[in-house]
mmCIF file of C-alpha atoms and ligand atoms in Angstrom:
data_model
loop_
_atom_site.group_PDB
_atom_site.id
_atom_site.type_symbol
_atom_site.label_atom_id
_atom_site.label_comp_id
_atom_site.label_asym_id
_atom_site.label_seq_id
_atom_site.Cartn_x
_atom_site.Cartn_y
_atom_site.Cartn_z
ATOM 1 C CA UNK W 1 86.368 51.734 124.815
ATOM 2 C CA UNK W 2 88.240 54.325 123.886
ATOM 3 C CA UNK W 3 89.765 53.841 119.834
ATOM 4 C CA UNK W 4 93.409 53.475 119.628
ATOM 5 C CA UNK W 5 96.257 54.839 117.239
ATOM 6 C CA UNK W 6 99.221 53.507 116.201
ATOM 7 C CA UNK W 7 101.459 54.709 113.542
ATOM 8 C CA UNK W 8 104.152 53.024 111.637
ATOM 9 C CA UNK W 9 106.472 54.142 109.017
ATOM 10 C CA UNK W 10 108.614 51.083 107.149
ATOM 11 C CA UNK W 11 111.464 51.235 104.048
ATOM 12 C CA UNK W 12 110.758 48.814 101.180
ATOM 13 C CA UNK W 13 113.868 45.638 100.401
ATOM 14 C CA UNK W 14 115.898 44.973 97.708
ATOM 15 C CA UNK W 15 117.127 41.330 97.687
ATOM 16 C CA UNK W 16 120.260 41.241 96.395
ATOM 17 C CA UNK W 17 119.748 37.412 96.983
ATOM 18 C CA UNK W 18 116.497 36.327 95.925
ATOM 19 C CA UNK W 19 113.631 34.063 97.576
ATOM 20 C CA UNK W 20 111.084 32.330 95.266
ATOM 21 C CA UNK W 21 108.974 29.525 96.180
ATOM 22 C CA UNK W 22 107.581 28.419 99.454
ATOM 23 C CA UNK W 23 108.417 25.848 101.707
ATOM 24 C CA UNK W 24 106.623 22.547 101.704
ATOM 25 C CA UNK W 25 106.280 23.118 106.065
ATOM 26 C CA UNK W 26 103.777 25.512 104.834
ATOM 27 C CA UNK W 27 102.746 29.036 107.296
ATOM 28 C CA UNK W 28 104.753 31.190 104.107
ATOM 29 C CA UNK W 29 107.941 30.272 105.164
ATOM 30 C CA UNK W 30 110.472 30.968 102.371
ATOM 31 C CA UNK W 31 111.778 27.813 100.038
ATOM 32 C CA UNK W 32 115.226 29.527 99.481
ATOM 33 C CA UNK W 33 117.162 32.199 101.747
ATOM 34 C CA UNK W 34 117.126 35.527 100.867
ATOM 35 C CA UNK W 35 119.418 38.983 101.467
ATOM 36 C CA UNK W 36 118.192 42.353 101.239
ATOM 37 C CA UNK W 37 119.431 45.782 101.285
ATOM 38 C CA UNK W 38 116.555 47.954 103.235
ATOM 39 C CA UNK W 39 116.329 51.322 101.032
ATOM 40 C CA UNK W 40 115.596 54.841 102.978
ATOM 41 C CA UNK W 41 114.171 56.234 99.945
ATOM 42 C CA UNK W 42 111.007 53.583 99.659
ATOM 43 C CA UNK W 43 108.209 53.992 102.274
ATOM 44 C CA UNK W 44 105.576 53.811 103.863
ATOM 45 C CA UNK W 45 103.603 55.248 106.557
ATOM 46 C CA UNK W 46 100.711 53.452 107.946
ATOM 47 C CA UNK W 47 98.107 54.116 110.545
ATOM 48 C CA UNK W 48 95.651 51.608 112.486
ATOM 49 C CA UNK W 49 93.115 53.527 114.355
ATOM 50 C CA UNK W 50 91.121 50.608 116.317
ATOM 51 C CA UNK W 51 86.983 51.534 116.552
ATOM 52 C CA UNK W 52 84.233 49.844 118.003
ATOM 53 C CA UNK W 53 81.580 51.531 115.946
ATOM 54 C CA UNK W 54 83.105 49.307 113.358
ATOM 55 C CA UNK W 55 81.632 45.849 111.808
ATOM 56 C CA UNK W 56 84.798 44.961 109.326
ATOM 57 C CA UNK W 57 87.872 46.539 108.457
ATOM 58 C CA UNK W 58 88.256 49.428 106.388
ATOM 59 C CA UNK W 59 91.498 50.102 104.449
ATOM 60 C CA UNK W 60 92.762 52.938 102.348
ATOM 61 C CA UNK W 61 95.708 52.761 100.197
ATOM 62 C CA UNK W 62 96.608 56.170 99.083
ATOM 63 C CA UNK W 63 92.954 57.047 98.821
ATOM 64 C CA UNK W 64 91.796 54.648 97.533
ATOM 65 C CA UNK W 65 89.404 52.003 99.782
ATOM 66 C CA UNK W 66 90.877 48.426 99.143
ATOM 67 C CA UNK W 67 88.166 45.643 98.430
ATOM 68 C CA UNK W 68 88.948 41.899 97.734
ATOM 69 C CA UNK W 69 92.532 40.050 98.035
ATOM 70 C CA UNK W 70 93.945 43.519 98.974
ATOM 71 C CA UNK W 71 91.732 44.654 101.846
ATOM 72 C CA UNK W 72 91.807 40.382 102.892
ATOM 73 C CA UNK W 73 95.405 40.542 103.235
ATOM 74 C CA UNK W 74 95.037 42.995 105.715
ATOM 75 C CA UNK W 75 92.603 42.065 108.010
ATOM 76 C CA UNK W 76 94.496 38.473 108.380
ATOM 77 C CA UNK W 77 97.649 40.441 109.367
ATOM 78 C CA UNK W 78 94.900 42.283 111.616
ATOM 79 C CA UNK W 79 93.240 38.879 112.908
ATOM 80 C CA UNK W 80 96.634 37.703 114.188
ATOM 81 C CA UNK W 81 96.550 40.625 117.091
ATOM 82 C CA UNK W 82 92.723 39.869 117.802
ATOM 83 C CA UNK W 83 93.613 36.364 118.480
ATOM 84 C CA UNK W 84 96.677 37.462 120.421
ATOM 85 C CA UNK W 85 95.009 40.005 122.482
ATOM 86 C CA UNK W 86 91.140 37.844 122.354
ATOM 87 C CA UNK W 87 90.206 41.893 121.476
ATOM 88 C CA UNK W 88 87.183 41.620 118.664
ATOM 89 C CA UNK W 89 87.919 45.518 117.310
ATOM 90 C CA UNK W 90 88.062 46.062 113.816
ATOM 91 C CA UNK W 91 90.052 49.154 112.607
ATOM 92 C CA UNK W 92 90.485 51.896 109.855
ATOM 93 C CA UNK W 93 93.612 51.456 108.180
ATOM 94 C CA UNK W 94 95.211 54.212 105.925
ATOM 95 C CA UNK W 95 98.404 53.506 104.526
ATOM 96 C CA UNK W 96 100.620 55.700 101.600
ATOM 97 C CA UNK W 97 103.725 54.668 99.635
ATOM 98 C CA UNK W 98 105.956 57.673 98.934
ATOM 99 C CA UNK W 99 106.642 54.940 95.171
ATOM 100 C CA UNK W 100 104.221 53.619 92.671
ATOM 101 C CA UNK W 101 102.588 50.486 94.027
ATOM 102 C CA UNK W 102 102.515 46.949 92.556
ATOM 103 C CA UNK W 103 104.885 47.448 90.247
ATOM 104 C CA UNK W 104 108.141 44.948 91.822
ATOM 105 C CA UNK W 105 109.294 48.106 93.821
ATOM 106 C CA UNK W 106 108.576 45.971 97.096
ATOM 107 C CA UNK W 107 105.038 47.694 98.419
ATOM 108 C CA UNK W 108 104.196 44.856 99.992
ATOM 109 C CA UNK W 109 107.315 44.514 101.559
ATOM 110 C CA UNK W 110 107.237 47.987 103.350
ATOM 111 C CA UNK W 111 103.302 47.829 103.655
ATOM 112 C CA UNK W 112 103.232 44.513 105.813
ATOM 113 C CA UNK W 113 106.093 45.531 107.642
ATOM 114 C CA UNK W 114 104.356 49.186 108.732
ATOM 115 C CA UNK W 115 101.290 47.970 109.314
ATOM 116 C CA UNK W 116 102.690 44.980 111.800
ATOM 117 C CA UNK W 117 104.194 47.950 113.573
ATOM 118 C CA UNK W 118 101.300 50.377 113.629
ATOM 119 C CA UNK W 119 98.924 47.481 114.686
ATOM 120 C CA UNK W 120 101.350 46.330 117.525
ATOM 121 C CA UNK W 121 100.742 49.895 118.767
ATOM 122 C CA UNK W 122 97.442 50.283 118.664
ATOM 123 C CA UNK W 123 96.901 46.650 119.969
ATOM 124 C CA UNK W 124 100.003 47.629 122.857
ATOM 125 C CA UNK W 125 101.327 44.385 122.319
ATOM 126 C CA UNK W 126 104.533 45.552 122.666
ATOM 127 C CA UNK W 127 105.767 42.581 120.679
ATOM 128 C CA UNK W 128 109.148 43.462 119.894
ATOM 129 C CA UNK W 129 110.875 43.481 116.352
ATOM 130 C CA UNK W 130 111.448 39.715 115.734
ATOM 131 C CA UNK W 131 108.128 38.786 116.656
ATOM 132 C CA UNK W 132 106.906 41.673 114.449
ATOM 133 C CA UNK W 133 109.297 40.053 111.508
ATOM 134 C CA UNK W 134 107.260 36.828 112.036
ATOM 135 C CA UNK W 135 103.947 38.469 111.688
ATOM 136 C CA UNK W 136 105.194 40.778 108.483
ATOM 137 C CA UNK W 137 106.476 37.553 107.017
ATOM 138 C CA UNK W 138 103.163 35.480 106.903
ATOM 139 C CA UNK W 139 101.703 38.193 105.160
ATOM 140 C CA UNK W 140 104.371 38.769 102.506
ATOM 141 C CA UNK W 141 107.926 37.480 103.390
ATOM 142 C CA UNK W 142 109.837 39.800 101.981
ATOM 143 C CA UNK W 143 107.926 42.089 104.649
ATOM 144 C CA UNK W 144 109.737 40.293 107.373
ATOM 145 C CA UNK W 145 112.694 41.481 106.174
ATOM 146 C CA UNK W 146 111.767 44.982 106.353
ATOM 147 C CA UNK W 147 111.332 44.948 110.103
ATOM 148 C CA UNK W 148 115.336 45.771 110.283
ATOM 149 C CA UNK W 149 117.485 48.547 108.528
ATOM 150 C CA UNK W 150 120.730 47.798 106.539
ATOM 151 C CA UNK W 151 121.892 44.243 105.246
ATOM 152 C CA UNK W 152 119.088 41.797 106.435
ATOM 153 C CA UNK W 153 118.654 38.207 105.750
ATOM 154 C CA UNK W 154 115.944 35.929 106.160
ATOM 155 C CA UNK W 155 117.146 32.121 106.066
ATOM 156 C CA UNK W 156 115.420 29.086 104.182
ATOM 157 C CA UNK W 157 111.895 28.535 106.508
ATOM 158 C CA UNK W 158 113.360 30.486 108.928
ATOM 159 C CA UNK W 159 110.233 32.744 111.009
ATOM 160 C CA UNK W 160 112.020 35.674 111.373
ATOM 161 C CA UNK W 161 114.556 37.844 108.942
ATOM 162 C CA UNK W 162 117.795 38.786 111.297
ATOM 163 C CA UNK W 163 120.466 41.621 111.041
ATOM 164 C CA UNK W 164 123.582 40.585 109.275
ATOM 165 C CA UNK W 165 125.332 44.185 109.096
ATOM 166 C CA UNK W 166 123.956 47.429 109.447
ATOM 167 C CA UNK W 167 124.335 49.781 106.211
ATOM 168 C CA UNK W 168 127.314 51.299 107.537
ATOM 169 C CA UNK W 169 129.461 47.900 107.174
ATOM 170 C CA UNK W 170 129.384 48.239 103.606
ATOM 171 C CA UNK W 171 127.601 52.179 102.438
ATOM 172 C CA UNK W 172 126.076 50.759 98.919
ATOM 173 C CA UNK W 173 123.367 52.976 97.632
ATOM 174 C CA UNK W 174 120.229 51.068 95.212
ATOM 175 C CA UNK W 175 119.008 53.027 92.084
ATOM 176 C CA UNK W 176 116.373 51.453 90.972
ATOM 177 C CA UNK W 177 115.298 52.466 87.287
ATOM 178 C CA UNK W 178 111.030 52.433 87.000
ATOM 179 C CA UNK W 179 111.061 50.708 83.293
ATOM 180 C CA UNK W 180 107.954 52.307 81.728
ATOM 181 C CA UNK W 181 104.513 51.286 83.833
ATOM 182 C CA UNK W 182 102.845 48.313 82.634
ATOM 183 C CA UNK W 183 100.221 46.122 84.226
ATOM 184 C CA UNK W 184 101.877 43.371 86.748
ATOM 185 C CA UNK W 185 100.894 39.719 84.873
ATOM 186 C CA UNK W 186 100.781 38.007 88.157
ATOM 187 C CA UNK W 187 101.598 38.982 91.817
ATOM 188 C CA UNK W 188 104.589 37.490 93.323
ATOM 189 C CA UNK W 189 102.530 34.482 95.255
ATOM 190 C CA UNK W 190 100.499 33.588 92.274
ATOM 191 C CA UNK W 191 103.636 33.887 90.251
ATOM 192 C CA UNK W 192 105.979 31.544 93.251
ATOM 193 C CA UNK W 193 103.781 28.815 93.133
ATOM 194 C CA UNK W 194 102.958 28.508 89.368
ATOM 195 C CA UNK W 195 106.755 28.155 88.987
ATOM 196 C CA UNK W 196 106.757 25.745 91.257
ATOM 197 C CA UNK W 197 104.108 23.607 90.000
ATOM 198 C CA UNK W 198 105.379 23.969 86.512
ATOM 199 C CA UNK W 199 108.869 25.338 85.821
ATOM 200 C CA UNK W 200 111.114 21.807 85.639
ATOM 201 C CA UNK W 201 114.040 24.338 86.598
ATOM 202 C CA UNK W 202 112.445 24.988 90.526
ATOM 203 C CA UNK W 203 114.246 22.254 92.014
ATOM 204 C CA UNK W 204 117.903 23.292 90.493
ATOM 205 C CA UNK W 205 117.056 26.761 91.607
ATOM 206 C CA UNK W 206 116.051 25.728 95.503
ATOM 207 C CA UNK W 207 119.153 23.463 95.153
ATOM 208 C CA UNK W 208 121.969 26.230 93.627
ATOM 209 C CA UNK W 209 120.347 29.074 95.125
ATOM 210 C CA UNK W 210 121.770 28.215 98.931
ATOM 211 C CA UNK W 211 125.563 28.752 97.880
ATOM 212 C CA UNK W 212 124.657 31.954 95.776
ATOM 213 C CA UNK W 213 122.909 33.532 98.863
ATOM 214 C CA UNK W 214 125.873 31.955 100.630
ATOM 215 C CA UNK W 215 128.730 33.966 98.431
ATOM 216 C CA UNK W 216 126.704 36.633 98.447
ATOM 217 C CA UNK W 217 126.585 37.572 102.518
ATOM 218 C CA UNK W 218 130.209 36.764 102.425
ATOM 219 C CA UNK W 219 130.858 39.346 99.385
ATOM 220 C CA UNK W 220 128.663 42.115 101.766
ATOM 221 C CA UNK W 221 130.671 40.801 104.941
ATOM 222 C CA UNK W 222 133.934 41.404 103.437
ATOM 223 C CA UNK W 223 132.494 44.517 101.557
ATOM 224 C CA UNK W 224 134.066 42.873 98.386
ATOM 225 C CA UNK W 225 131.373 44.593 95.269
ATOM 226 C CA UNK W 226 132.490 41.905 92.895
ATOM 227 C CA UNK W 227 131.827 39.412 94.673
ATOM 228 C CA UNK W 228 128.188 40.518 95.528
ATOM 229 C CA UNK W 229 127.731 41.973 92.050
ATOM 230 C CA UNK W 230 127.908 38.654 90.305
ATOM 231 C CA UNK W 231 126.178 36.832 93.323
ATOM 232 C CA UNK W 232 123.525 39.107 92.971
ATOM 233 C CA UNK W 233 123.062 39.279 89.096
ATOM 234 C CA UNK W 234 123.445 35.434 89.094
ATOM 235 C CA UNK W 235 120.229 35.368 91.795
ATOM 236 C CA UNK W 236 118.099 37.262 89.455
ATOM 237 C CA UNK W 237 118.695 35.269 86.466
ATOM 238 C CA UNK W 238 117.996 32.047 88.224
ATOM 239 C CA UNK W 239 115.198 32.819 89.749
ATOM 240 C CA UNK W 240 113.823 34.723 86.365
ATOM 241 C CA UNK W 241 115.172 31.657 84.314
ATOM 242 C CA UNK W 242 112.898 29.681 86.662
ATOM 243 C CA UNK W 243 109.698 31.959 86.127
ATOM 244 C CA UNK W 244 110.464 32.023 82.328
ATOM 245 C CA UNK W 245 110.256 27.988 82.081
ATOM 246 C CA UNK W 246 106.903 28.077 84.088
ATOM 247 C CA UNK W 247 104.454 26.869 81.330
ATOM 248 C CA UNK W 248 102.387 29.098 80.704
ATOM 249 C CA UNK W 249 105.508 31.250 80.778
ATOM 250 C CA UNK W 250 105.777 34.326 84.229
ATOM 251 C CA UNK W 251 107.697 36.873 81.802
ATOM 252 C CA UNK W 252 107.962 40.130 84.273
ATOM 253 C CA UNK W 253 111.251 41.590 82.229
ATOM 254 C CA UNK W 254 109.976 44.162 79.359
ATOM 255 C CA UNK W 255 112.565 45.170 76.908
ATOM 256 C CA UNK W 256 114.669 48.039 78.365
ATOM 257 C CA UNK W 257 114.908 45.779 81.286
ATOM 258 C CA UNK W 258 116.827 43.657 79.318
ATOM 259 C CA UNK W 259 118.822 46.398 77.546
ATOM 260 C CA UNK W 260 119.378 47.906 81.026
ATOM 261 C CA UNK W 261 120.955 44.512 82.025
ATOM 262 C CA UNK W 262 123.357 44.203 78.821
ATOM 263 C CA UNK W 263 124.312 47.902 79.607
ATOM 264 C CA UNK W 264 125.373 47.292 82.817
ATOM 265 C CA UNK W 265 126.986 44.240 82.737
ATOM 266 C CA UNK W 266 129.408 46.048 80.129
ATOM 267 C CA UNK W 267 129.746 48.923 82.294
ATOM 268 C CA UNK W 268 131.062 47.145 85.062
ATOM 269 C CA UNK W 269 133.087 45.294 82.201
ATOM 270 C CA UNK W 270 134.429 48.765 81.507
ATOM 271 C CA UNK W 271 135.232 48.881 85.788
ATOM 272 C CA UNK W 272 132.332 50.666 86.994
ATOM 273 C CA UNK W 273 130.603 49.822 90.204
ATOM 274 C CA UNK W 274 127.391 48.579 88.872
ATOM 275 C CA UNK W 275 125.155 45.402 89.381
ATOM 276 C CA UNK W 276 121.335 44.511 88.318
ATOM 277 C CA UNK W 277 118.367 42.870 90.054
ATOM 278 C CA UNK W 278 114.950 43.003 89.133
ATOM 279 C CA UNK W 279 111.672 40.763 91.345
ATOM 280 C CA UNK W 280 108.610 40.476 89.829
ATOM 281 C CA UNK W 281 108.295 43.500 88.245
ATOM 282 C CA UNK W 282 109.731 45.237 84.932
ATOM 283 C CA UNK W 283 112.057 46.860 87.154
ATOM 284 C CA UNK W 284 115.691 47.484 87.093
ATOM 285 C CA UNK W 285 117.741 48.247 90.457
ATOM 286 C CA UNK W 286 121.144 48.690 90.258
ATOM 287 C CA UNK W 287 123.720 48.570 93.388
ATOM 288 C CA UNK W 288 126.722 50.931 92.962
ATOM 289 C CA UNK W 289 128.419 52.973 95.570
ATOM 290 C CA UNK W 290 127.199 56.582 96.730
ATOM 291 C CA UNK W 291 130.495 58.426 94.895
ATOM 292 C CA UNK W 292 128.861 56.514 91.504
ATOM 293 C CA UNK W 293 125.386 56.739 92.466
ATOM 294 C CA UNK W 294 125.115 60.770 90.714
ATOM 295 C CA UNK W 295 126.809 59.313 87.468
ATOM 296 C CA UNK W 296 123.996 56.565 87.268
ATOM 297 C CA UNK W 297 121.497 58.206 87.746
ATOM 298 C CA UNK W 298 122.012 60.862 84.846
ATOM 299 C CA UNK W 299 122.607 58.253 82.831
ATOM 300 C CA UNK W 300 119.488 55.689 83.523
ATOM 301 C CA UNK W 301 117.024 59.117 83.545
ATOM 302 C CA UNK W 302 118.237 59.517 80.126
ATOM 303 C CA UNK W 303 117.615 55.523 78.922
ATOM 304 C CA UNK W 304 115.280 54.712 76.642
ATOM 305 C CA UNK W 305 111.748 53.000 78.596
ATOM 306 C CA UNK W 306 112.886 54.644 82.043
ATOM 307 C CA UNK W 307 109.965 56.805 83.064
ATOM 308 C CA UNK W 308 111.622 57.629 86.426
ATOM 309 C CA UNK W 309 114.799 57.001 88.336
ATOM 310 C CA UNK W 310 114.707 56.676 92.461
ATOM 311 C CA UNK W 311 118.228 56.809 94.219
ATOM 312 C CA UNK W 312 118.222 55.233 97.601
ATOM 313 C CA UNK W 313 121.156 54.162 100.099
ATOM 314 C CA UNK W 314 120.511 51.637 103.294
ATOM 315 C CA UNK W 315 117.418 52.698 105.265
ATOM 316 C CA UNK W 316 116.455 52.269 108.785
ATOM 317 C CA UNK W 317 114.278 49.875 110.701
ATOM 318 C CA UNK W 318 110.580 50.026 110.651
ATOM 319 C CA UNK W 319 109.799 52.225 113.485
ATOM 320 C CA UNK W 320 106.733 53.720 115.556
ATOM 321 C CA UNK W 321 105.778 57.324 114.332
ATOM 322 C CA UNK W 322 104.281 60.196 117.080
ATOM 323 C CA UNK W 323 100.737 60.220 117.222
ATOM 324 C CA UNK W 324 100.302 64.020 116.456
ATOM 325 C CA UNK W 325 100.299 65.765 113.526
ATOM 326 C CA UNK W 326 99.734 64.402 109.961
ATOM 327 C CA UNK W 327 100.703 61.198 108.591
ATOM 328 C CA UNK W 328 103.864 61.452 106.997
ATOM 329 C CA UNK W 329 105.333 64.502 108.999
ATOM 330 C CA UNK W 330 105.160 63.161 111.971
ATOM 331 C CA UNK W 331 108.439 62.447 113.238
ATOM 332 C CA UNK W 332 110.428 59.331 114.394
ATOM 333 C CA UNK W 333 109.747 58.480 117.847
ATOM 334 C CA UNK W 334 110.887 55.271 118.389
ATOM 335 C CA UNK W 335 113.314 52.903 116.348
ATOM 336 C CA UNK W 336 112.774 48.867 116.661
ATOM 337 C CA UNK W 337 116.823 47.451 116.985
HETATM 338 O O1 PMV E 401 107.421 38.814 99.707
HETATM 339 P P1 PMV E 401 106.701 38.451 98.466
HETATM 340 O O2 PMV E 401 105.865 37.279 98.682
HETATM 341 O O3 PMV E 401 105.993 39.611 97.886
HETATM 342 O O4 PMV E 401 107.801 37.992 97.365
HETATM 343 C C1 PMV E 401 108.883 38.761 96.970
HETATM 344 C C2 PMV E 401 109.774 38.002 96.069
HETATM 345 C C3 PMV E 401 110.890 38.785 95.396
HETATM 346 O O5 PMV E 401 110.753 40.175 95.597
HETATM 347 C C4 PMV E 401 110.819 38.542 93.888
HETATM 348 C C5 PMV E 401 112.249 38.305 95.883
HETATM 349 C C6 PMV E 401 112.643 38.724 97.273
HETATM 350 O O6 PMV E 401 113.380 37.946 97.926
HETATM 351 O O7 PMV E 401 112.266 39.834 97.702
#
């Protein structure tokens, strides 16, 4: 048979409310609900090319051929449309991040989320985006959230992530602030269900964390910034409070992450438009609004342990890219609502 292409380009999440821990109903549905900001200036482009001639799957991640959990975590995204379609074809997946993987900025996020969408071509399942969601969000749940552009959320063991404005409702933009590269401790799974096992915190987090994510969709609903800045800053220190107390300890925050947060809660003491989140990376992202967004970033490329500053604003839905020319030029040929 003849191979088949598909091509995918999807923009990484920021939660702004925060999901950590899985549900005991198993299939990786989420513990706690979670709402993200989609960000137009994290992504990645991904292309399944299905081949006969091939015994296994074979993936490259920015050049680099994965092996192990990496390359495993692929082919069982993979496996779901060979059961679907009863086609055994294995594939040659390429994928590239336009960010530094790994490293809490949400690769797996926009990876699972592209290649759902590139595999649904090449497979012409035609599946449709909340079906996509659902496969994304096995993989890596945050990745079912990337299926959708603007303000998404994905509710507490819910299978799909939903719409719940689009980025125009409320025009935030993210700068995220990449503290200093440093080997990740433990990925975000791993991470999840130590702290669950361990941290005597979990339960008061699952418990408090549905009225945060609660104030927090009304704060972006109402486009009030306080309201979803201290929502949002109260998120990440639960859920890192909860990591912290995990014995042995899940410490992603280095110190200029923790400057970074003293500095901007008394900015926005001082007025400014400025909030913090980190996941489970060093990591600091800061919401503000595009007329602050220049201001910021001058100001976080000159902090101390910031190696490099990224300034995004709401991003699209994951979306099908043309089958001609090279990955990453291509352009946009189809958006999933
Ligand atoms: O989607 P996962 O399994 O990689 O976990 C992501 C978890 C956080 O990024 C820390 C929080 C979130 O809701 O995105």
């Amino acid at each position: 048979m003849k191979p088949r292409k598909g091509r995918a380009e999807a923009c990484a999440n920021i939660a702004l409310a925060k999901y950590w821990g899985k549900s005991p109903r198993g299939d990786n549905l989420t513990a706690t609900s979670s709402l993200s900001l989609t960000l137009d200036n994290l992504r990645t482009r991904t292309e399944v090319l299905l081949d006969d001639s091939l015994s296994e799957d074979e993936v490259v991640l920015s050049g680099t051929a994965l092996t192990g959990r990496g390359r495993e975590r692929v082919t069982a995204l993979l496996d779901r449309f060979r059961s679907l379609t009863g086609r055994k074809v294995f594939a040659h997946v390429t994928t590239e991040n336009d960010f530094p993987t790994a490293a809490g900025l949400a690769s797996s996020a926009s990876g699972f989320a592209a290649l759902s969408v590139a595999a649904d071509a090449a497979f012409q399942t035609s599946l449709g985006a909340a079906r996509l969601s659902s496969i994304a969000r096995r993989s890596s749940a945050s990745a079912g959230r990337s299926l959708y552009g603007g303000y998404v959320e994905l509710r507490r063991e819910a299978d799909t992530a939903s719409v719940v404005v689009p980025g125009t409702h409320f025009p935030l933009s993210m700068v995220v602030a990449v503290v200093t590269a440093q080997e990740k401790p433990i990925s975000s799974t791993g991470g999840m269900l130590h702290t669950e096992k361990t941290s005597p915190y979990y339960p008061a987090w699952v418990d408090v964390s549905e009225s945060v994510f609660e104030s927090v969709k009304v704060g972006i609903v109402e486009r009030d910034f306080e309201r979803v800045a201290n929502g949002m800053e109260h998120s990440a220190r639960l859920m890192h409070a909860t990591m912290m107390t995990s014995v042995p300890p899940v410490i992603y925050l280095r110190g200029a992450t923790v400057e970074l947060m003293h500095e901007v809660a008394a900015r926005r003491g001082r007025g400014e438009p400025v909030a913090y989140t980190m996941d489970a990376g060093p990591n600091v992202k800061i919401l503000t609004t595009p007329e602050h967004e220049a201001t910021l970033g001058a100001w976080l490329g000159g902090f101390p342990g910031v190696s490099n500053v990224i300034v995004c604003r709401s991003g699209p839905a994951a979306a099908v890219l043309s089958t001609d020319g090279s990955l990453g030029t291509a352009a946009r040929a189809e958006e999933l609502q």
